[in-house]
Coordinates of N, CA and C and ligand atoms in Angstrom, one line a residue:
M1 N 117.1 114.9 101.8 CA 117.6 113.9 101.0 C 119.3 114.7 100.5
Q2 N 120.2 114.0 100.7 CA 121.5 115.0 100.2 C 121.4 114.4 98.5
T3 N 121.5 115.3 98.1 CA 121.4 115.1 96.4 C 123.2 115.8 95.6
A4 N 123.3 115.3 94.8 CA 124.3 115.9 94.1 C 123.4 116.7 93.3
S5 N 124.4 117.7 92.0 CA 124.2 118.9 91.7 C 123.5 118.4 90.7
G6 N 122.1 119.4 90.2 CA 121.6 119.1 89.0 C 120.5 118.0 89.4
Y7 N 120.7 117.2 90.0 CA 119.6 116.4 90.2 C 117.9 116.7 90.3
D8 N 117.0 116.1 90.0 CA 115.7 116.3 90.0 C 115.0 115.5 90.9
S9 N 114.3 116.3 92.1 CA 113.5 115.6 93.4 C 112.3 115.3 93.3
G10 N 111.8 115.7 91.9 CA 110.4 115.8 91.5 C 110.2 113.9 91.2
N11 N 111.4 113.2 91.3 CA 111.4 112.0 90.0 C 110.5 111.2 90.6
I12 N 109.8 110.0 90.5 CA 108.9 108.7 91.1 C 109.7 108.3 92.5
F13 N 110.9 107.7 92.2 CA 112.2 107.2 93.4 C 112.3 108.1 94.4
A14 N 112.8 109.6 93.9 CA 112.8 110.2 95.2 C 111.2 110.4 96.6
K15 N 110.4 110.3 95.6 CA 109.1 110.3 96.1 C 108.8 109.3 97.1
I16 N 109.5 107.6 96.7 CA 109.2 106.6 97.2 C 110.1 106.8 98.2
I17 N 111.5 107.4 98.1 CA 112.1 107.6 99.4 C 111.7 108.6 100.3
R18 N 110.6 109.3 100.4 CA 110.6 110.6 101.2 C 109.2 110.0 101.8
G19 N 108.6 108.6 101.2 CA 107.4 108.2 101.3 C 106.3 108.7 101.1
E20 N 106.0 110.0 99.8 CA 105.1 110.4 99.2 C 104.4 109.8 98.4
A21 N 104.9 108.5 97.9 CA 104.5 107.5 96.6 C 105.2 106.1 97.5
P22 N 103.7 105.0 97.4 CA 103.7 104.0 98.1 C 105.1 102.9 97.2
C23 N 105.5 101.6 97.8 CA 106.2 101.2 97.0 C 106.0 99.4 97.7
F24 N 106.4 98.4 96.9 CA 106.6 97.2 97.1 C 107.9 97.2 98.1
K25 N 108.3 97.4 99.4 CA 109.5 96.8 99.8 C 109.7 95.5 100.1
V26 N 111.1 95.3 99.6 CA 111.7 94.5 99.9 C 112.8 94.8 101.1
Y27 N 113.6 95.5 101.0 CA 114.5 95.8 101.7 C 115.2 97.3 102.0
E28 N 115.4 97.7 103.1 CA 115.4 99.2 103.3 C 116.8 99.0 104.6
D29 N 118.1 100.1 104.0 CA 118.4 100.2 105.1 C 119.3 101.7 105.2
Q30 N 119.7 102.2 105.9 CA 120.3 103.9 106.0 C 120.5 104.3 104.9
H31 N 121.2 103.7 103.8 CA 121.7 104.2 102.6 C 120.9 103.6 101.1
T32 N 120.1 102.5 101.5 CA 119.9 102.2 99.9 C 118.3 101.5 100.2
L33 N 117.2 101.3 99.5 CA 116.1 100.6 99.2 C 115.6 100.1 98.1
A34 N 115.3 99.1 98.7 CA 115.0 98.1 97.4 C 113.8 97.7 97.2
F35 N 112.7 97.8 96.0 CA 111.7 97.2 95.8 C 110.8 96.7 94.9
M36 N 109.9 96.4 94.4 CA 109.5 95.6 93.5 C 108.9 96.7 91.8
D37 N 109.4 96.0 91.2 CA 109.3 97.4 90.1 C 107.8 97.2 89.7
I38 N 107.0 98.1 89.2 CA 105.8 97.9 88.9 C 105.2 97.7 88.0
M39 N 106.7 97.8 86.8 CA 106.0 97.1 85.5 C 107.2 95.8 85.0
P40 N 106.9 95.0 85.7 CA 107.8 93.8 85.6 C 108.2 93.4 84.1
Q41 N 109.0 93.1 84.2 CA 110.2 92.3 82.5 C 109.8 91.2 82.8
V42 N 109.9 90.8 84.3 CA 110.0 89.1 84.7 C 109.5 89.0 85.9
E43 N 109.0 87.8 86.4 CA 108.6 87.6 87.8 C 109.9 88.3 88.4
G44 N 109.7 88.7 89.7 CA 111.2 88.8 90.9 C 111.6 90.1 90.4
H45 N 110.7 91.0 89.3 CA 111.8 91.8 88.8 C 112.0 93.2 89.8
T46 N 113.1 93.5 90.3 CA 113.0 93.8 91.5 C 114.3 95.4 91.3
L47 N 114.1 96.6 92.1 CA 115.1 97.3 92.1 C 115.2 98.1 93.2
V48 N 117.2 98.8 93.0 CA 117.9 98.9 94.1 C 118.2 100.2 93.9
I49 N 117.9 101.2 94.5 CA 118.1 102.3 94.8 C 119.1 103.0 95.9
P50 N 120.0 103.7 95.8 CA 120.5 104.6 97.1 C 119.7 105.6 97.4
K51 N 119.5 106.3 98.8 CA 118.8 107.0 98.8 C 119.6 108.7 98.7
F52 N 120.9 108.8 97.9 CA 121.7 110.1 97.8 C 120.8 110.1 96.9
G53 N 120.3 111.4 96.3 CA 119.6 111.8 95.5 C 120.7 111.9 93.8
A54 N 120.8 111.0 93.4 CA 122.2 110.9 92.5 C 120.8 110.5 90.9
S55 N 121.3 111.2 89.8 CA 120.8 110.7 88.5 C 121.0 109.5 87.8
D56 N 122.1 109.3 88.0 CA 122.8 108.1 87.0 C 124.3 107.6 88.1
L57 N 124.6 106.8 87.6 CA 125.8 106.1 88.0 C 127.5 106.9 88.3
F58 N 127.4 108.1 87.5 CA 128.7 108.9 87.7 C 128.2 110.3 88.4
S59 N 127.2 110.1 88.9 CA 127.3 111.3 90.1 C 126.5 110.9 91.8
L60 N 127.0 109.5 91.5 CA 126.9 108.8 92.6 C 127.8 108.8 93.9
P61 N 128.4 109.7 95.2 CA 129.6 109.6 95.5 C 130.0 108.0 96.5
A62 N 131.2 107.8 95.9 CA 132.0 106.2 96.4 C 131.1 105.6 97.2
D63 N 130.9 106.2 98.2 CA 130.2 105.4 99.5 C 129.1 104.7 99.1
D64 N 128.4 105.8 98.5 CA 126.8 105.1 98.5 C 126.7 104.6 97.8
L65 N 127.8 104.3 96.6 CA 127.8 103.5 95.1 C 128.1 102.3 96.1
A66 N 129.1 101.7 97.1 CA 129.4 100.6 97.6 C 128.2 100.1 98.6
A67 N 127.8 100.9 99.2 CA 126.4 100.4 99.8 C 125.4 100.1 98.9
T68 N 125.2 100.9 97.4 CA 124.4 100.0 96.8 C 124.5 98.7 96.1
M69 N 126.0 98.7 95.4 CA 125.8 97.7 95.1 C 126.2 96.3 96.3
L70 N 126.3 96.8 97.7 CA 126.2 95.4 98.5 C 124.9 95.2 98.5
T71 N 123.8 96.4 98.5 CA 122.4 95.7 98.9 C 122.3 95.0 97.4
T72 N 122.5 95.4 96.4 CA 122.1 94.8 95.4 C 122.4 93.2 95.2
Q73 N 123.3 92.5 95.5 CA 124.1 91.5 95.8 C 123.3 91.0 96.9
R74 N 123.1 91.5 97.7 CA 122.3 90.6 98.9 C 120.8 90.4 98.5
V75 N 120.8 91.6 97.9 CA 118.7 91.4 97.1 C 118.8 90.5 95.9
A76 N 119.5 90.5 95.3 CA 119.9 89.5 93.9 C 119.8 88.1 94.7
A77 N 120.5 87.8 95.6 CA 120.6 86.6 96.1 C 119.6 86.1 96.2
A78 N 118.8 87.1 97.2 CA 117.6 86.3 97.4 C 116.6 86.2 96.9
V79 N 116.4 86.9 95.7 CA 115.5 87.0 94.7 C 115.7 85.6 93.7
K80 N 117.4 85.5 93.8 CA 117.6 84.1 92.5 C 116.7 83.2 93.6
E81 N 116.7 83.1 94.9 CA 116.8 81.6 95.8 C 115.2 81.7 95.2
A82 N 114.3 83.0 95.9 CA 112.8 83.4 95.9 C 112.5 82.3 94.2
F83 N 112.9 82.8 93.7 CA 112.4 82.4 92.0 C 112.8 81.5 91.5
A84 N 114.0 80.4 92.7 CA 114.8 79.0 91.8 C 115.3 79.5 90.3
A85 N 115.7 80.7 90.1 CA 116.1 80.7 89.2 C 117.5 80.6 88.6
P86 N 117.9 79.9 87.5 CA 119.7 79.8 87.1 C 120.2 80.5 87.0
G87 N 119.8 82.1 86.8 CA 120.6 83.0 86.1 C 119.5 84.6 86.4
V88 N 120.7 85.4 86.7 CA 120.2 86.7 87.7 C 120.9 87.5 86.6
M89 N 120.5 88.7 86.2 CA 121.0 89.9 85.1 C 120.7 91.1 86.1
I90 N 121.6 91.6 86.2 CA 121.8 93.3 86.6 C 122.0 94.0 85.2
A91 N 121.0 95.3 85.6 CA 121.1 95.9 84.5 C 120.8 97.4 85.1
Q92 N 121.5 98.7 84.6 CA 121.4 99.7 85.1 C 121.7 100.9 84.0
L93 N 120.4 101.7 83.5 CA 120.4 102.4 82.4 C 121.2 103.9 82.7
N94 N 121.6 104.6 81.8 CA 122.7 106.0 82.3 C 121.7 106.7 80.7
G95 N 121.1 107.7 81.4 CA 120.5 108.9 80.1 C 119.6 108.4 79.2
A96 N 118.7 109.0 78.6 CA 117.7 109.0 77.8 C 117.9 107.9 76.6
A97 N 118.9 108.0 76.2 CA 119.7 107.7 74.8 C 119.7 106.4 75.4
A98 N 120.0 105.9 76.5 CA 120.4 104.7 77.4 C 119.0 103.6 77.5
G99 N 117.7 104.8 77.1 CA 116.6 103.9 77.8 C 116.2 104.1 79.3
Q100 N 117.0 104.8 79.9 CA 116.5 105.4 81.3 C 115.6 106.2 81.4
T101 N 114.4 105.9 82.2 CA 113.4 106.6 82.3 C 113.0 107.4 83.5
V102 N 113.7 106.6 84.7 CA 113.6 107.8 86.0 C 115.1 108.1 86.3
F103 N 114.6 109.2 86.6 CA 116.4 109.9 86.7 C 116.8 109.9 87.9
H104 N 116.7 108.8 88.5 CA 117.2 108.5 90.0 C 117.8 107.2 89.9
L105 N 119.6 107.4 89.8 CA 119.6 106.1 89.8 C 119.2 104.6 90.5
H106 N 119.3 103.5 89.5 CA 118.7 102.6 90.0 C 119.6 101.0 89.4
F107 N 119.4 99.9 89.8 CA 119.8 99.1 89.4 C 118.6 97.8 89.3
H108 N 118.6 97.2 88.1 CA 117.5 96.4 87.8 C 117.9 95.0 88.0
I109 N 117.1 94.1 89.0 CA 117.5 92.3 89.5 C 117.0 91.7 88.9
L110 N 116.6 91.1 87.9 CA 116.0 90.1 86.8 C 116.2 88.8 86.9
P111 N 115.5 88.1 87.5 CA 115.9 86.8 87.5 C 115.7 86.1 85.9
R112 N 116.8 85.2 85.6 CA 116.4 84.9 84.5 C 116.5 82.9 84.3
F113 N 115.6 82.8 83.3 CA 115.4 81.3 83.2 C 115.2 81.1 81.6
N114 N 116.0 79.8 81.7 CA 116.1 79.7 79.9 C 115.0 79.4 79.1
G115 N 115.1 79.7 78.3 CA 114.3 79.9 77.0 C 112.6 80.5 77.7
I116 N 112.7 81.7 78.5 CA 112.2 82.8 78.7 C 112.8 84.3 78.7
D117 N 112.1 85.2 77.8 CA 112.9 86.2 77.3 C 111.7 87.3 78.2
L118 N 112.7 88.0 78.3 CA 112.0 89.4 79.0 C 111.2 90.2 78.5
Q119 N 110.2 90.6 78.9 CA 109.0 91.5 79.0 C 109.7 93.1 78.1
M120 N 108.7 93.7 77.2 CA 109.3 94.9 77.0 C 109.4 95.8 78.3
H121 N 110.6 96.8 78.3 CA 110.9 97.7 79.2 C 109.9 98.7 79.2
V122 N 109.4 98.8 80.3 CA 108.3 99.8 81.0 C 107.0 99.5 80.1
R123 N 106.4 98.2 80.1 CA 104.9 98.3 79.7 C 103.8 97.8 80.1
G124 N 103.7 96.8 80.3 CA 102.6 96.3 81.7 C 102.5 96.7 83.0
M125 N 101.6 96.9 83.2 CA 101.9 97.1 84.9 C 101.9 95.5 85.5
G126 N 102.4 95.4 86.4 CA 101.9 93.9 87.5 C 101.1 94.3 88.4
A127 N 100.2 93.4 88.4 CA 99.3 93.4 89.4 C 99.5 93.4 90.8
K128 N 99.0 94.4 92.0 CA 99.6 94.7 93.0 C 99.3 93.3 93.8
E129 N 98.1 92.8 93.9 CA 98.6 91.0 94.9 C 99.4 90.6 94.7
V130 N 99.7 90.4 93.6 CA 101.2 89.5 93.0 C 102.6 89.9 93.2
L131 N 102.5 91.5 93.1 CA 104.0 92.2 93.5 C 104.1 92.2 94.8
A132 N 103.0 92.5 95.7 CA 102.9 92.5 97.3 C 103.3 90.3 97.8
G133 N 102.9 89.8 97.3 CA 103.1 88.5 97.2 C 104.4 88.2 97.2
H134 N 105.2 88.6 96.0 CA 106.5 88.3 95.8 C 107.4 88.9 96.3
A135 N 107.0 90.6 97.0 CA 108.0 91.5 97.5 C 108.2 90.7 99.1
E136 N 106.9 89.8 99.6 CA 107.3 89.0 101.0 C 107.7 87.7 100.9
R137 N 107.8 87.3 99.8 CA 108.6 86.1 99.6 C 110.2 86.3 99.7
I138 N 111.0 87.3 99.2 CA 112.1 88.2 99.2 C 112.2 88.5 100.4
R139 N 111.4 89.4 100.9 CA 111.9 89.6 102.9 C 112.1 88.4 103.4
Q140 N 110.9 87.7 103.2 CA 111.4 86.2 103.9 C 112.8 85.4 103.9
L141 N 113.1 85.6 102.4 CA 114.5 85.0 102.3 C 115.3 85.9 103.1
L142 N 115.5 87.3 102.6 CA 116.5 88.0 103.4 C 116.4 88.0 105.4
E143 N 115.4 87.5 105.7 CA 115.2 87.5 107.1 C 115.9 86.2 107.2
S144 N 115.6 85.4 106.9 CA 115.6 84.1 107.1 C 117.7 84.1 107.2
H145 N 118.5 84.4 106.1 CA 119.7 84.5 106.4 C 120.6 85.1 107.0
Ligands
LIG201 P1 115.1 102.4 84.0 O1 113.7 102.9 82.4 O2 115.8 101.9 83.9 O3 114.8 104.3 84.0 O4 114.0 102.1 84.6 C1 113.0 102.5 85.4 C2 111.9 101.4 85.7 O5 111.1 101.5 87.1 C3 110.9 100.7 84.9 O6 111.2 99.2 84.9 C4 109.8 101.2 85.6 O7 108.9 100.0 85.3 C5 109.9 101.0 87.1 N1 108.8 101.7 87.7 C6 108.1 103.3 87.5 N2 107.7 103.7 88.0 C7 107.7 102.4 89.4 C8 107.2 102.6 90.7 N3 106.2 104.0 90.8 N4 107.5 101.9 91.4 C9 108.7 101.1 90.9 N5 109.0 100.7 89.9 C10 108.9 101.8 88.8

């Protein structure tokens, strides 16, 4: 894995990229990977990461950032349709002071519904069979477009 200087490749997302840890994958290409958040703040909470090792927005080379944003746009459209969400929130945290807990850059895709608040950040684990079903639902939509 190519990395920015100062990047710690022991984090969980680096392990997922290397295939050393599992994930509920929804999309993968040469430069990016998307998978379900295991502690979803809302049904359909999905993460998009670059395969380049960068801890935050400021340390990712421009080409990888462009690829990551295109994947975010594409996956967010599929998540919106899969969950019939009237709104979609994209969130991205830089640094512990901002609430970042995994130090590999990632974009949160959060379907939003009128009158439904987000769950607290990094709290309850999602049920594996539910996350697997959600990943499959999003994958099918991506494949059909
Ligand atoms: P942040 O706090 O912005 O760094 O977000 C990290 C996100 O990664 C949180 O929403 C966690 O629920 C999520 N997360 C942590 N470990 C995993 C994992 N193994 N697979 C999927 N999502 C994870």
